[in-house]
Coordinates of C-alpha atoms and ligand atoms in Angstrom, one line a residue:
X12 CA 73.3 -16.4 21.4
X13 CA 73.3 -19.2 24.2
X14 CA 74.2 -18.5 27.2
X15 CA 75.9 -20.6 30.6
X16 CA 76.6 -20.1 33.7
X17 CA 79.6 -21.1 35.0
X18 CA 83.3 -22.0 33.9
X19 CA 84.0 -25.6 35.6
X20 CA 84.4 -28.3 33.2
X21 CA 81.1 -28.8 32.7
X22 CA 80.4 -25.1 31.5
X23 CA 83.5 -25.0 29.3
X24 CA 82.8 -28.8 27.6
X25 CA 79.5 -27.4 26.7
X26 CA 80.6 -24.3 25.7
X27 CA 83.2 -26.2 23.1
X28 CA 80.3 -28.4 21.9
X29 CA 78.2 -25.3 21.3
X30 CA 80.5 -23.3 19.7
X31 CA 81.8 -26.0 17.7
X32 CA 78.5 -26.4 15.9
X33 CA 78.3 -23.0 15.1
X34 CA 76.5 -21.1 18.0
X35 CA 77.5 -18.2 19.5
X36 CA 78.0 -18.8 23.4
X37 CA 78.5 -16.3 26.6
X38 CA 79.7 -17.9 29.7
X39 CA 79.2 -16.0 32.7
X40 CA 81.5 -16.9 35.7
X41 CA 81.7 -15.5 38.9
X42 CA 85.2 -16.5 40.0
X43 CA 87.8 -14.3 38.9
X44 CA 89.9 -16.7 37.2
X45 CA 90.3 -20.1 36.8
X46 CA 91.6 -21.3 40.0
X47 CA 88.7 -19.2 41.8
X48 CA 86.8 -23.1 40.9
X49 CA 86.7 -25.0 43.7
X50 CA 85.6 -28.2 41.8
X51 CA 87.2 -29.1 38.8
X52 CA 90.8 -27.1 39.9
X53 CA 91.1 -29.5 42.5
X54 CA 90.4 -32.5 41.0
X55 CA 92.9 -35.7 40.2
X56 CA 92.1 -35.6 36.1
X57 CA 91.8 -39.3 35.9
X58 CA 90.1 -40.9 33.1
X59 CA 89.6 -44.1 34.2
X60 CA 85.6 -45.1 33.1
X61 CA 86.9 -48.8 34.0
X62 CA 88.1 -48.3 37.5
X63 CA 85.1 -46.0 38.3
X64 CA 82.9 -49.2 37.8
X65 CA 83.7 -50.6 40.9
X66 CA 81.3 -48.3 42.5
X67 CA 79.5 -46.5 39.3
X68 CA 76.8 -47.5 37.4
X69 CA 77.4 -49.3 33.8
X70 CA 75.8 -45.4 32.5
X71 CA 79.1 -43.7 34.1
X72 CA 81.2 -46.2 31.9
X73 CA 79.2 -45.5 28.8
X74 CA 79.8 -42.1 29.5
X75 CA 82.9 -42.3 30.0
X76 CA 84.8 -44.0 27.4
X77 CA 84.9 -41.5 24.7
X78 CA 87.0 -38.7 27.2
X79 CA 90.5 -39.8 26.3
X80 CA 90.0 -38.9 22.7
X81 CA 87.9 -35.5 23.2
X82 CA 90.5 -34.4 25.8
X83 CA 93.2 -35.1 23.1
X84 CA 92.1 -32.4 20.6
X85 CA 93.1 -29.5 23.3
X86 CA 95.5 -30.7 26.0
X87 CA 98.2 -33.3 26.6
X88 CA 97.2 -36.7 28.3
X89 CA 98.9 -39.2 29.5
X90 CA 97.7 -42.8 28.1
X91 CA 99.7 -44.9 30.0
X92 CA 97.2 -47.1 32.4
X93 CA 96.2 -47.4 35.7
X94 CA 97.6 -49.9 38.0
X95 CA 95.6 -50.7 40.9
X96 CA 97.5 -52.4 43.9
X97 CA 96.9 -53.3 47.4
X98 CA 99.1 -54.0 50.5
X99 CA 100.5 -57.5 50.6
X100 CA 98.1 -58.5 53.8
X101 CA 95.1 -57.5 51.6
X102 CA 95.0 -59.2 48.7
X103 CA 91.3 -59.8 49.0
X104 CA 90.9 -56.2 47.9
X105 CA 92.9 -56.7 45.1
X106 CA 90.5 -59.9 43.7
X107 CA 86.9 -57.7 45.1
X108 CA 88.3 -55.2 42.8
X109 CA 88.6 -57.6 39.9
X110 CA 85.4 -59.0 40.1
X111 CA 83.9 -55.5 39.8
X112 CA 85.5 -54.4 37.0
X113 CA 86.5 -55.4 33.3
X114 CA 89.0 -54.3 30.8
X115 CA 92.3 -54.9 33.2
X116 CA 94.8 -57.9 33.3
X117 CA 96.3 -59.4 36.3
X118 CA 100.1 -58.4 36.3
X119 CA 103.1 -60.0 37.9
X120 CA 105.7 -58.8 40.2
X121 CA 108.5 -58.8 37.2
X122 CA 105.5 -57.1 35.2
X123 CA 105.1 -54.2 37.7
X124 CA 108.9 -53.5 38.0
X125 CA 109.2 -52.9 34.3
X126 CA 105.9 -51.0 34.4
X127 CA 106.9 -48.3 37.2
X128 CA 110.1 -49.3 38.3
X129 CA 109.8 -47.3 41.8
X130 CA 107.5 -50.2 43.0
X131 CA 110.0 -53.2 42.1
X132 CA 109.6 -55.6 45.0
X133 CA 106.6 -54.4 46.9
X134 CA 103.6 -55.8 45.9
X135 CA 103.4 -59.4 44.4
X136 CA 100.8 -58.5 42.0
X137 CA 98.3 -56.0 40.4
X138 CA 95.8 -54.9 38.0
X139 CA 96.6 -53.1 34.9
X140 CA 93.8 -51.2 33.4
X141 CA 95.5 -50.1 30.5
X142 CA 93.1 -48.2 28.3
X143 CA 93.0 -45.6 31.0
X144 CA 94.4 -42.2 31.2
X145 CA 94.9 -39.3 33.6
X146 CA 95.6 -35.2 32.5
X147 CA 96.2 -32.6 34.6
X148 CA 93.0 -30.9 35.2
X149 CA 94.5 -27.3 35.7
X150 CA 96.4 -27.2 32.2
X151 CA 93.4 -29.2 30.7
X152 CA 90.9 -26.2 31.9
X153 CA 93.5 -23.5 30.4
X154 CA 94.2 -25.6 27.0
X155 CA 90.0 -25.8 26.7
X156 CA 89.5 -22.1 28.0
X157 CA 91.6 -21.4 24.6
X158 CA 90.2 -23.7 22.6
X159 CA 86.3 -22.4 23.5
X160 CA 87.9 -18.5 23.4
X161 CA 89.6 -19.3 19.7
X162 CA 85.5 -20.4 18.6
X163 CA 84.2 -16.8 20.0
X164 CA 83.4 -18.0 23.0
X165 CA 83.1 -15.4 25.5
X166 CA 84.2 -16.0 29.1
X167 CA 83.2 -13.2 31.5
X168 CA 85.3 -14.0 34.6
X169 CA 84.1 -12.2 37.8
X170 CA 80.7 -11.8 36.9
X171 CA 77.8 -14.1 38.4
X172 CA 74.9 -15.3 36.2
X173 CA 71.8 -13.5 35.0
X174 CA 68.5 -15.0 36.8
X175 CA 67.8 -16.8 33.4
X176 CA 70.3 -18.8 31.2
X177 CA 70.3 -21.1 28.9
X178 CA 72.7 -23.5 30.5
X179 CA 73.5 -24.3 34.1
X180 CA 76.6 -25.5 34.8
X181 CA 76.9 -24.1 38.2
X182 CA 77.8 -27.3 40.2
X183 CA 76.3 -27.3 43.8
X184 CA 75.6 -23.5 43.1
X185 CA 72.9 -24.2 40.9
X186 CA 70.4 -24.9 43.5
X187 CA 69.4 -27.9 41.8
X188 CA 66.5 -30.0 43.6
X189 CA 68.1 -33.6 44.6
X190 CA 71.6 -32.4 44.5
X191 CA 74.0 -33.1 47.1
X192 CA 77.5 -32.1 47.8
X193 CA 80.0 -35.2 48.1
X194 CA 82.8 -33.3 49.9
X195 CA 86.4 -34.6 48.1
X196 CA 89.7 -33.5 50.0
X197 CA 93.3 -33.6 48.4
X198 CA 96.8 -33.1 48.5
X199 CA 99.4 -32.2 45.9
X200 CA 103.2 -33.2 47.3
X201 CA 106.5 -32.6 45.7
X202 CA 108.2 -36.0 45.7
X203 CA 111.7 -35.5 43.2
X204 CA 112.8 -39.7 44.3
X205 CA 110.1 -41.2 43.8
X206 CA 109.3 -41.5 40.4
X207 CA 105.9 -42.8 39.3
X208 CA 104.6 -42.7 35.5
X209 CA 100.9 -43.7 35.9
X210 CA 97.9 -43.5 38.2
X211 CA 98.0 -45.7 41.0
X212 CA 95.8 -46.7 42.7
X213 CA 95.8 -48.3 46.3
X214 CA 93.6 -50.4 48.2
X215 CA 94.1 -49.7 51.5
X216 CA 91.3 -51.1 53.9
X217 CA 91.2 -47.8 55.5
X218 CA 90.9 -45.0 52.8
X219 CA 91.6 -46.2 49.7
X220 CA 93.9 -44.1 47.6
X221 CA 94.8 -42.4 44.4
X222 CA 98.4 -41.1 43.0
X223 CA 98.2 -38.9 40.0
X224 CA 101.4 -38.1 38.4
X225 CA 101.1 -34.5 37.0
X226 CA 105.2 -34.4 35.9
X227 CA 108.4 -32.8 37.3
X228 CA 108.1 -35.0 40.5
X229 CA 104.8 -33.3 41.8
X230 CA 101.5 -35.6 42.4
X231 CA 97.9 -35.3 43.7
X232 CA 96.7 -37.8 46.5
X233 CA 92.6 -38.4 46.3
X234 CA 90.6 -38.3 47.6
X235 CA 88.0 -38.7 50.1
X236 CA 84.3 -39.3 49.6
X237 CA 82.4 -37.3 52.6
X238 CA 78.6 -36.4 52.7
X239 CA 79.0 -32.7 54.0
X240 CA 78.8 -29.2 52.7
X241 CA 81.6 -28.5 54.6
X242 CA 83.7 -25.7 53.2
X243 CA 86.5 -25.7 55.7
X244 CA 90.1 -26.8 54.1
X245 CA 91.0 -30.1 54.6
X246 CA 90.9 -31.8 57.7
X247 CA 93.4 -33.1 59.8
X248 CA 92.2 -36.5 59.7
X249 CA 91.7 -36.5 56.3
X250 CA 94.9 -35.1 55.8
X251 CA 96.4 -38.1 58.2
X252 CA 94.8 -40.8 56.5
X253 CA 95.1 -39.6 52.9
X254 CA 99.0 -39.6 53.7
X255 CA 99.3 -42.2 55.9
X256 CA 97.9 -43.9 53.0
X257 CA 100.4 -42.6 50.5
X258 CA 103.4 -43.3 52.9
X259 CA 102.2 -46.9 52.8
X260 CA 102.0 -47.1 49.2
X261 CA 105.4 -46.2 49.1
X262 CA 107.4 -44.9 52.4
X263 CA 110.0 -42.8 49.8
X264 CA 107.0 -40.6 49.6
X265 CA 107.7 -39.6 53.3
X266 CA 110.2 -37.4 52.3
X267 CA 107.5 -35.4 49.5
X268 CA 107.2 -32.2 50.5
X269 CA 103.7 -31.2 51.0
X270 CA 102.4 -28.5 48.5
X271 CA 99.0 -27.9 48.2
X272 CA 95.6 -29.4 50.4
X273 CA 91.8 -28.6 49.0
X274 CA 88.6 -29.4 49.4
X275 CA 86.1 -29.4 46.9
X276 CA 81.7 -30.7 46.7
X277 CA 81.4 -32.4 43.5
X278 CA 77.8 -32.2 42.9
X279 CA 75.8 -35.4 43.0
X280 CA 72.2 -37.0 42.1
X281 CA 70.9 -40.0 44.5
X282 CA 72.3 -42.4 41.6
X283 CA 75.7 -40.5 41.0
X284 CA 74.7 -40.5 37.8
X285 CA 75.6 -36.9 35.9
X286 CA 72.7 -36.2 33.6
X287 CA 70.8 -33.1 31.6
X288 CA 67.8 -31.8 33.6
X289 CA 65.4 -29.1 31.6
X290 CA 64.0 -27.0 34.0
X291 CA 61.9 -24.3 32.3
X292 CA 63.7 -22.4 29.9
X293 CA 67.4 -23.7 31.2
X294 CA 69.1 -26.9 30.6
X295 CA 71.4 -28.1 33.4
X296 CA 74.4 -29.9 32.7
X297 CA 75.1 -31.5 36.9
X298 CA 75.7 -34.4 39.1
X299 CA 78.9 -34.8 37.4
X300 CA 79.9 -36.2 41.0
X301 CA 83.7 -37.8 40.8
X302 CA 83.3 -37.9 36.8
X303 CA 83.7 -34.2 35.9
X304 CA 86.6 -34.8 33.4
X305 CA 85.2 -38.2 32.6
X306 CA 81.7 -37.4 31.4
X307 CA 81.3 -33.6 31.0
X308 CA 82.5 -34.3 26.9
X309 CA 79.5 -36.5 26.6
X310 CA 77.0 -34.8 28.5
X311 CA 78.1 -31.6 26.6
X312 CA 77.6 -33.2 22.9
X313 CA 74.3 -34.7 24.4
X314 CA 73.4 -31.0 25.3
X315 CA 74.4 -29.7 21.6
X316 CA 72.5 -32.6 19.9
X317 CA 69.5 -31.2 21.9
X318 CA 70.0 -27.9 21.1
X319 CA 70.9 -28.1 17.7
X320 CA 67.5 -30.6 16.8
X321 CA 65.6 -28.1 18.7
X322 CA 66.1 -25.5 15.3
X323 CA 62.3 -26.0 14.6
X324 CA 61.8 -24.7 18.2
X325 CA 61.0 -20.9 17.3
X326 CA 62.4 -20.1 20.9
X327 CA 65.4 -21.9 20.6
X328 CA 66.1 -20.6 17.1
X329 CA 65.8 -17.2 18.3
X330 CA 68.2 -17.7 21.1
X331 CA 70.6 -19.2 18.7
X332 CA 70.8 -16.5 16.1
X333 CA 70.1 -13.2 18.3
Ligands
LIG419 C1 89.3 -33.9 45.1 C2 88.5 -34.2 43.8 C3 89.1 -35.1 42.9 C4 88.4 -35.3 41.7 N1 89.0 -36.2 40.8 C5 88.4 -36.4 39.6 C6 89.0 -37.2 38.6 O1 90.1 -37.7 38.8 N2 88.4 -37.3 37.4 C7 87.2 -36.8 37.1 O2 86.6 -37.0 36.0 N3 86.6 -36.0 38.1 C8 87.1 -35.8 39.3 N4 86.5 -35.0 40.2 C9 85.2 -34.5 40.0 C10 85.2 -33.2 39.2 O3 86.1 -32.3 39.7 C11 83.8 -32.7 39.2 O4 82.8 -33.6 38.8 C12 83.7 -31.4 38.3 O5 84.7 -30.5 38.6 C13 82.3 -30.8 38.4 O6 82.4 -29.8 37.4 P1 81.2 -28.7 37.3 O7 81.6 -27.8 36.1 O8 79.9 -29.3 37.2 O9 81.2 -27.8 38.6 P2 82.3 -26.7 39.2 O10 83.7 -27.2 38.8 O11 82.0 -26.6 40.6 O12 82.0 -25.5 38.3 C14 80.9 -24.6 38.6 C15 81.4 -23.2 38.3 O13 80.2 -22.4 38.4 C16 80.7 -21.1 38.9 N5 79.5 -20.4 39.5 C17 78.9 -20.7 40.7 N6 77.9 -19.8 40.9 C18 77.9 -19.0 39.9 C19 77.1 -17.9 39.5 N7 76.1 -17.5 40.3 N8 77.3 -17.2 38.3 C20 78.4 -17.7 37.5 N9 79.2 -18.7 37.8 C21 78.9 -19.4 39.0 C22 81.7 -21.6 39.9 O14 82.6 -20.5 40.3 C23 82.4 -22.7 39.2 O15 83.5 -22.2 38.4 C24 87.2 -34.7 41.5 C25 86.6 -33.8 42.4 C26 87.3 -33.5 43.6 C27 86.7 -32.6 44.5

């Protein structure tokens, strides 16, 4: 039997890869249910490997281009682009971005009324990166939880790991040597009039901005990138800019009502680049930073690939078939 600790979406991903290949997998999680996660429940659910290279290394892309398709065997996602704008007066942004980044085409005004009509007429152009795709993370967690659970995958909710495991997916509670916590704040806002199909995403000079849609008028504002293990809810500047932010994307979203704010510490390496680390007798699956939903499917088949060549290991065989 193989064994992980923790139920985020690294945990589960490797759990599915596991499991999928034939091993018999426990996961031990100490939150009592899924929304007890403070990481991946919070996050936006954008798959955008692309729009991540502005800042990520070319690894993160690698990584990430193969998450649309795995997330499509288990949950619904949205494959309908990114467009990335910026306000009129900043058009710089909008080319720095560009030069960054591939796979995206410049689109026109008339091109990003017909694309999301509730932006007709503000911004004179944009990029459209339209291999990208967003999910909502909370329904994406519950639709793996049952795919891993219909493979005999055991999820024991409410209770923390054993000392040794053969897995570590416990995020910043892993302990992990040259992990740090990147503090992200959101906020999810009801906005019924303003109705936006696709991420956007918004170069403002100050903080720039993310809009997921997540359907039936609600959407999650992202996020900001703080180096603090700062539990405390969000702040009220962050909560100022990251809304001042959206009201300049689009002042309809003034009226929103505000429904939800969080703060989460995505666990990060120096690099921000999520890897495998064997340490002993456990392998840990971290660092998955701002990429959780991105790269957690690869890293998780990386991790069954390793496990499943290890069968001449007597160790690992024995830990597979007890
Ligand atoms: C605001 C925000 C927005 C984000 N947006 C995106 C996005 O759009 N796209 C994207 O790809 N990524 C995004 N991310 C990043 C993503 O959320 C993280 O990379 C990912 O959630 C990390 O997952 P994890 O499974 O490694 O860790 P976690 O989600 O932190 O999971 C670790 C689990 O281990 C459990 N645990 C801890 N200690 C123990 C113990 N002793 N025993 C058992 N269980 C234990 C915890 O309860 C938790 O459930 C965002 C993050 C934030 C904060």
């Amino acid at each position: 039997m193989i064994t992980i600790a923790g139920a985020g979406v690294a945990g589960l991903a490797s759990a599915y890869e596991l499991a999928s290949r034939g091993a018999r997998v426990t996961i031990y999680e100490q939150g009592e249910d899924p929304s007890d996660n403070s990481c991946s429940w919070l996050a936006g659910g954008m798959l955008a490997p692309w729009c991540e290279a502005e800042t990520a290394e070319p690894e993160v892309v690698r990584l990430g281009v193969g998450a649309k398709a795995w997330w499509q065997q288990f949950t619904k996602v949205e494959t309908r682009g990114t467009l990335v704008v910026a306000p009129p007066r900043d058009r710089a942004e909008l080319t720095r971005f560009a030069r960054r980044t591939q796979n995206h085409r410049i689109v026109s005004a008339a091109e990003i009324a017909e694309l999301e009509p509730a932006l007709a007429g503000r911004y004179g152009q944009a990029l459209f990166f339209e291999e990208e795709a967003h999910l909502d993370p909370r329904q994406a967690m519950l639709d793996l939880i049952k795919a891993v659970q219909a493979l005999g995958v055991e999820i024991l909710y409410g209770t923390p790991a054993p000392d040794r495991v053969d897995v570590d997916c416990r995020g910043m509670a892993s302990g992990l040597q040259g992990l740090r916590p990147v503090r992200g704040e959101m906020a999810l806002i009801d906005a019924p009039d303003v109705e936006v199909t696709r991420t956007i995403r918004f170069l403002h000079p100050r903080i720039p901005v993310y809009l997921v849609p997540r359907g039936q008028g609600l959407y999650m504002i992202g996020a900001t990138m703080i180096e603090s293990s700062s539990w405390r809810p969000i702040t009220v500047r962050s909560a100022l800019e990251l809304l001042g932010a959206a009201f300049a994307l689009h002042p309809g979203l003034g009226e929103a009502s505000l429904v939800e704010t969080g703060a989460g510490l995505r666990p990060a390496f120096a690099d921000n680049i999520p890897r495998l680390v064997l340490q002993g007798e456990t392998t840990h699956v971290n660092g998955l930073y701002r990429h959780g939903y991105l790269a957690a499917p690869a890293l998780a088949r990386q991790l069954a690939q390793q496990f499943f060549q290890e069968t001449s290991d007597a160790d690992h065989r024995e830990r597979r078939t007890a």
